[in-house]
């Protein structure tokens, strides 16, 4: 898959003049609950509304030339929420399948999922597998949904798999490199995020892609996720394009 992504990228660089479009954008979709409470509605209505924002942004990012859009949908810490809310959120992939799949197909979007999916309820896994299967041949933007994902948990699973390589004699401890760790993370098929967006006014990472965001540019907005529109996404990208990335250099 790594080959596929990078071939894809080379092709688009050959024909694409939009060179400073971020290749990988990550979004912490936050503020669904507050969006609903502000309207006197239960929090879950906010999650239902927030789901509708996903296609709007994926379609727009695709047209812009973004290659990967990673959305934080459910964190490994979100199990701390009331069971009714957790149950509702984990039913959303089924709703997503029925209401959003035709639009994703029409826009050539390929859906992927990252996180500890094995610990999700079987109905969630089934919906997620179906969406991935149905969109697997699409070669437009990759919509990568982080479900039961935590940045630290990602590093732990990577360390476990790398340790097992050492144990089996497939590599030596002293030969371990940063690239080898990156290759064991859930994001191994993708470049690191260029741009991180967080909605709802919170200025924190909440355990999202800790390793991968070492050099990402951050953009925060007070807009709540259900209200997040293409104009906000465009603003984030335009701010990104004015940033000077130095990676420690001058
Ligand atoms: C983000 O919205 C969605 C998830 C974490 C699943 P929240 O549910 O966190 O909304 P607020 O932050 O409580 O408003
Ligand atoms: C982060 O939002 C997780 C997702 C958007 C899925 P939270 O709402 O869970 O983050 P905290 O609790 O405010 O840090
Ligand atoms: Mg929140």
CSV table of C-alpha atoms and ligand atoms in Angstrom, one decimal:
chain,number,residue,atom,x,y,z
A,1,UNK,CA,0.0,0.0,0.0
A,2,UNK,CA,2.9,2.3,0.6
A,3,UNK,CA,3.9,1.9,-3.0
A,4,UNK,CA,0.4,2.6,-4.1
A,5,UNK,CA,0.3,5.8,-2.1
A,6,UNK,CA,3.6,7.1,-3.3
A,7,UNK,CA,3.0,6.2,-6.9
A,8,UNK,CA,-0.3,8.0,-6.7
A,9,UNK,CA,1.6,11.0,-5.2
A,10,UNK,CA,4.2,11.0,-8.0
A,11,UNK,CA,1.5,10.9,-10.7
A,12,UNK,CA,-0.3,13.8,-9.1
A,13,UNK,CA,2.9,15.9,-8.8
A,14,UNK,CA,3.5,15.4,-12.4
A,15,UNK,CA,0.2,16.9,-13.5
A,16,UNK,CA,-0.7,18.9,-10.4
A,17,UNK,CA,0.2,22.6,-10.1
A,18,UNK,CA,-1.4,22.8,-6.6
A,19,UNK,CA,2.0,22.0,-5.0
A,20,UNK,CA,1.5,23.5,-1.5
A,21,UNK,CA,-1.8,21.8,-0.9
A,22,UNK,CA,-1.3,19.8,2.3
A,23,UNK,CA,-1.0,16.1,1.4
A,24,UNK,CA,-2.3,14.9,4.7
A,25,UNK,CA,-4.8,16.9,6.8
A,26,UNK,CA,-5.9,15.6,10.2
A,27,UNK,CA,-9.0,16.9,12.0
A,28,UNK,CA,-10.0,16.6,15.6
A,29,UNK,CA,-13.8,16.9,15.0
A,30,UNK,CA,-14.8,18.4,18.3
A,31,UNK,CA,-17.9,20.3,19.7
A,32,UNK,CA,-20.8,18.0,18.7
A,33,UNK,CA,-22.1,17.8,22.2
A,34,UNK,CA,-22.0,21.6,22.8
A,35,UNK,CA,-23.6,22.2,19.4
A,36,UNK,CA,-26.6,20.2,20.5
A,37,UNK,CA,-26.7,21.6,24.1
A,38,UNK,CA,-26.7,25.1,22.7
A,39,UNK,CA,-29.9,24.2,20.9
A,40,UNK,CA,-31.5,22.6,23.9
A,41,UNK,CA,-31.1,19.1,22.3
A,42,UNK,CA,-29.5,15.9,23.6
A,43,UNK,CA,-25.7,15.5,22.9
A,44,UNK,CA,-26.3,12.6,20.5
A,45,UNK,CA,-28.1,14.9,18.1
A,46,UNK,CA,-24.8,16.8,17.8
A,47,UNK,CA,-23.1,13.5,16.9
A,48,UNK,CA,-25.7,12.8,14.2
A,49,UNK,CA,-25.2,16.3,12.8
A,50,UNK,CA,-21.5,16.1,13.0
A,51,UNK,CA,-21.5,13.0,10.8
A,52,UNK,CA,-23.0,15.0,8.0
A,53,UNK,CA,-20.0,17.4,8.0
A,54,UNK,CA,-17.7,14.5,7.1
A,55,UNK,CA,-18.8,14.2,3.5
A,56,UNK,CA,-18.8,17.9,2.9
A,57,UNK,CA,-15.2,18.3,4.0
A,58,UNK,CA,-14.0,15.1,2.3
A,59,UNK,CA,-15.4,16.1,-1.0
A,60,UNK,CA,-14.0,19.6,-0.8
A,61,UNK,CA,-10.5,18.4,0.3
A,62,UNK,CA,-10.6,15.9,-2.5
A,63,UNK,CA,-11.2,18.6,-5.1
A,64,UNK,CA,-8.5,20.7,-3.5
A,65,UNK,CA,-6.0,17.9,-4.1
A,66,UNK,CA,-5.5,16.6,-0.5
A,67,UNK,CA,-4.5,13.0,-0.6
A,68,UNK,CA,-5.3,11.8,2.9
A,69,UNK,CA,-7.9,13.2,5.4
A,70,UNK,CA,-7.7,11.7,8.8
A,71,UNK,CA,-10.6,12.3,11.1
A,72,UNK,CA,-10.7,11.6,14.9
A,73,UNK,CA,-14.1,10.0,15.3
A,74,UNK,CA,-13.7,8.1,18.6
A,75,UNK,CA,-10.7,8.1,21.0
A,76,UNK,CA,-9.5,5.3,23.2
A,77,UNK,CA,-10.5,7.6,26.1
A,78,UNK,CA,-14.0,8.3,24.9
A,79,UNK,CA,-15.1,5.0,26.6
A,80,UNK,CA,-15.2,7.2,29.7
A,81,UNK,CA,-18.5,8.7,28.4
A,82,UNK,CA,-21.9,7.6,29.5
A,83,UNK,CA,-22.8,4.2,27.9
A,84,UNK,CA,-25.8,5.6,26.0
A,85,UNK,CA,-23.5,8.1,24.3
A,86,UNK,CA,-20.8,5.6,23.5
A,87,UNK,CA,-23.4,3.2,22.1
A,88,UNK,CA,-24.8,6.0,19.9
A,89,UNK,CA,-21.4,7.0,18.6
A,90,UNK,CA,-20.5,3.4,17.8
A,91,UNK,CA,-23.8,3.0,15.8
A,92,UNK,CA,-22.8,5.9,13.6
A,93,UNK,CA,-20.8,3.8,11.2
A,94,UNK,CA,-24.0,2.0,10.3
A,95,UNK,CA,-25.8,5.3,9.6
A,96,UNK,CA,-22.8,6.5,7.7
A,97,UNK,CA,-22.9,3.4,5.6
A,98,UNK,CA,-26.5,3.9,4.6
A,99,UNK,CA,-26.6,7.7,4.2
A,100,UNK,CA,-23.1,8.6,3.1
A,101,UNK,CA,-21.8,5.7,1.1
A,102,UNK,CA,-23.4,6.6,-2.3
A,103,UNK,CA,-22.0,10.1,-2.0
A,104,UNK,CA,-18.5,8.8,-1.2
A,105,UNK,CA,-18.6,6.5,-4.1
A,106,UNK,CA,-19.7,9.3,-6.4
A,107,UNK,CA,-16.7,11.3,-5.3
A,108,UNK,CA,-14.3,8.4,-5.6
A,109,UNK,CA,-13.4,8.5,-1.9
A,110,UNK,CA,-11.6,5.5,-0.4
A,111,UNK,CA,-12.4,4.9,3.3
A,112,UNK,CA,-9.9,3.5,5.8
A,113,UNK,CA,-10.1,3.0,9.5
A,114,UNK,CA,-7.3,3.1,12.1
A,115,UNK,CA,-7.3,2.2,15.8
A,116,UNK,CA,-8.0,-0.8,18.0
A,117,UNK,CA,-10.9,-1.9,15.8
A,118,UNK,CA,-10.7,-5.4,17.2
A,119,UNK,CA,-12.2,-4.0,20.5
A,120,UNK,CA,-15.2,-2.4,18.8
A,121,UNK,CA,-18.7,-4.0,18.9
A,122,UNK,CA,-19.3,-6.4,16.1
A,123,UNK,CA,-22.0,-4.3,14.5
A,124,UNK,CA,-19.5,-1.3,14.3
A,125,UNK,CA,-16.8,-3.5,12.8
A,126,UNK,CA,-19.2,-4.9,10.3
A,127,UNK,CA,-20.3,-1.5,9.1
A,128,UNK,CA,-16.7,-0.3,8.9
A,129,UNK,CA,-15.6,-3.4,7.0
A,130,UNK,CA,-18.4,-2.9,4.5
A,131,UNK,CA,-17.5,0.8,3.9
A,132,UNK,CA,-13.9,-0.1,3.4
A,133,UNK,CA,-14.6,-3.0,1.1
A,134,UNK,CA,-17.1,-1.0,-1.0
A,135,UNK,CA,-14.7,1.9,-1.5
A,136,UNK,CA,-11.4,-0.1,-1.7
A,137,UNK,CA,-11.0,0.5,-5.5
A,138,UNK,CA,-11.6,4.2,-5.4
A,139,UNK,CA,-8.5,6.2,-6.0
A,140,UNK,CA,-9.5,9.7,-4.9
A,141,UNK,CA,-8.9,11.0,-1.4
A,142,UNK,CA,-8.3,8.6,1.4
A,143,UNK,CA,-10.8,9.2,4.2
A,144,UNK,CA,-9.0,7.7,7.2
A,145,UNK,CA,-11.3,7.4,10.2
A,146,UNK,CA,-9.6,7.1,13.6
A,147,UNK,CA,-11.9,4.9,15.6
A,148,UNK,CA,-11.0,3.7,19.1
A,149,UNK,CA,-7.7,5.4,18.4
A,150,UNK,CA,-5.2,6.9,20.9
A,151,UNK,CA,-1.7,8.2,20.0
A,152,UNK,CA,-0.1,6.5,23.0
A,153,UNK,CA,-1.9,3.2,22.3
A,154,UNK,CA,-0.7,3.5,18.7
A,155,UNK,CA,2.9,3.7,19.9
A,156,UNK,CA,2.4,0.8,22.3
A,157,UNK,CA,1.1,-1.5,19.6
A,158,UNK,CA,4.0,-0.4,17.3
A,159,UNK,CA,6.5,-1.2,20.1
A,160,UNK,CA,4.9,-4.6,20.7
A,161,UNK,CA,5.2,-5.5,17.0
A,162,UNK,CA,8.7,-4.2,16.8
A,163,UNK,CA,9.7,-6.2,19.9
A,164,UNK,CA,8.3,-9.3,18.4
A,165,UNK,CA,10.5,-8.7,15.3
A,166,UNK,CA,13.5,-8.5,17.6
A,167,UNK,CA,12.4,-11.6,19.5
A,168,UNK,CA,12.0,-13.5,16.2
A,169,UNK,CA,15.4,-12.4,15.0
A,170,UNK,CA,14.0,-10.3,12.2
A,171,UNK,CA,15.9,-7.2,13.4
A,172,UNK,CA,18.5,-6.1,15.9
A,173,UNK,CA,17.8,-3.6,18.7
A,174,UNK,CA,20.7,-1.4,17.7
A,175,UNK,CA,19.3,-1.2,14.1
A,176,UNK,CA,15.9,0.2,15.1
A,177,UNK,CA,15.3,3.6,13.4
A,178,UNK,CA,12.5,6.2,13.4
A,179,UNK,CA,11.4,4.9,10.0
A,180,UNK,CA,10.9,1.4,11.5
A,181,UNK,CA,8.7,2.8,14.2
A,182,UNK,CA,6.7,4.8,11.7
A,183,UNK,CA,6.2,1.7,9.7
A,184,UNK,CA,4.6,-0.1,12.6
A,185,UNK,CA,2.1,2.7,13.4
A,186,UNK,CA,-1.5,2.6,12.1
A,187,UNK,CA,-0.5,5.4,9.7
A,188,UNK,CA,2.3,3.4,8.0
A,189,UNK,CA,0.7,3.9,4.6
A,190,UNK,CA,0.5,7.6,4.8
A,191,UNK,CA,2.9,10.6,5.1
A,192,UNK,CA,2.8,12.4,8.4
A,193,UNK,CA,0.0,15.0,8.7
A,194,UNK,CA,1.0,18.4,7.2
A,195,UNK,CA,-1.9,20.2,8.9
A,196,UNK,CA,-3.9,19.5,12.0
A,197,UNK,CA,-7.3,21.3,12.5
A,198,UNK,CA,-9.2,21.2,15.8
A,199,UNK,CA,-12.7,22.7,16.0
A,200,UNK,CA,-14.6,23.9,19.1
A,201,UNK,CA,-12.0,26.1,20.7
A,202,UNK,CA,-10.0,23.4,22.6
A,203,UNK,CA,-6.3,23.9,22.2
A,204,UNK,CA,-4.9,20.5,22.9
A,205,UNK,CA,-4.1,17.2,21.1
A,206,UNK,CA,-6.2,14.9,23.3
A,207,UNK,CA,-3.8,12.0,22.5
A,208,UNK,CA,-4.2,12.2,18.7
A,209,UNK,CA,-1.3,11.0,16.5
A,210,UNK,CA,1.5,12.0,18.9
A,211,UNK,CA,4.4,10.6,17.0
A,212,UNK,CA,3.1,11.6,13.5
A,213,UNK,CA,2.5,15.2,14.4
A,214,UNK,CA,6.1,16.1,15.4
A,215,UNK,CA,6.2,18.7,12.6
A,216,UNK,CA,2.6,19.3,11.7
A,217,UNK,CA,1.2,22.8,11.5
A,218,UNK,CA,-1.7,23.4,13.9
A,219,UNK,CA,-4.8,25.5,13.2
A,220,UNK,CA,-7.6,25.9,15.8
A,221,UNK,CA,-11.1,27.4,15.4
A,222,UNK,CA,-13.9,28.1,17.8
A,223,UNK,CA,-16.4,26.8,15.2
A,224,UNK,CA,-18.2,23.6,16.4
A,225,UNK,CA,-17.8,20.6,14.2
A,226,UNK,CA,-21.4,20.4,12.9
A,227,UNK,CA,-21.0,24.0,11.8
A,228,UNK,CA,-17.6,23.5,10.1
A,229,UNK,CA,-17.9,24.3,6.5
A,230,UNK,CA,-15.7,24.4,3.4
A,231,UNK,CA,-15.0,28.1,4.0
A,232,UNK,CA,-13.3,27.1,7.3
A,233,UNK,CA,-11.4,24.3,5.7
A,234,UNK,CA,-10.2,26.7,3.0
A,235,UNK,CA,-9.1,29.2,5.6
A,236,UNK,CA,-7.1,26.6,7.5
A,237,UNK,CA,-5.3,25.6,4.2
A,238,UNK,CA,-4.7,29.2,3.3
A,239,UNK,CA,-3.1,29.9,6.7
A,240,UNK,CA,-1.1,26.7,6.3
A,241,UNK,CA,0.2,27.9,2.9
A,242,UNK,CA,1.6,31.0,4.6
A,243,UNK,CA,3.5,29.1,7.3
A,244,UNK,CA,7.2,28.7,6.9
A,245,UNK,CA,8.1,25.1,7.8
A,246,UNK,CA,11.7,24.8,9.0
A,247,UNK,CA,12.0,21.3,10.5
A,248,UNK,CA,14.7,22.6,12.8
A,249,UNK,CA,16.7,24.3,10.0
A,250,UNK,CA,17.0,28.0,9.3
B,1,LIG,C1,-16.6,15.3,19.3
B,1,LIG,O1,-17.6,16.1,20.0
B,1,LIG,C2,-17.0,13.9,19.0
B,1,LIG,C3,-16.4,12.9,19.8
B,1,LIG,C4,-15.5,13.0,20.8
B,1,LIG,C5,-16.9,11.6,19.6
B,1,LIG,P1,-17.8,16.0,21.6
B,1,LIG,O2,-18.8,15.0,21.9
B,1,LIG,O3,-16.5,15.9,22.2
B,1,LIG,O4,-18.4,17.5,21.8
B,1,LIG,P2,-18.1,18.4,23.0
B,1,LIG,O5,-16.7,18.6,23.1
B,1,LIG,O6,-18.6,17.7,24.2
B,1,LIG,O7,-18.9,19.6,22.7
B,2,LIG,C1,-11.1,14.3,21.1
B,2,LIG,O1,-12.2,15.0,21.6
B,2,LIG,C2,-11.6,13.0,20.5
B,2,LIG,C3,-12.4,13.1,19.3
B,2,LIG,C4,-12.7,14.2,18.7
B,2,LIG,C5,-12.9,11.9,18.8
B,2,LIG,P1,-12.6,15.0,23.1
B,2,LIG,O2,-13.8,15.8,23.3
B,2,LIG,O3,-12.8,13.6,23.5
B,2,LIG,O4,-11.4,15.6,23.9
B,2,LIG,P2,-11.2,16.2,25.4
B,2,LIG,O5,-11.8,15.2,26.3
B,2,LIG,O6,-12.0,17.5,25.4
B,2,LIG,O7,-9.8,16.4,25.5
B,3,LIG,MG1,-15.2,17.3,23.0
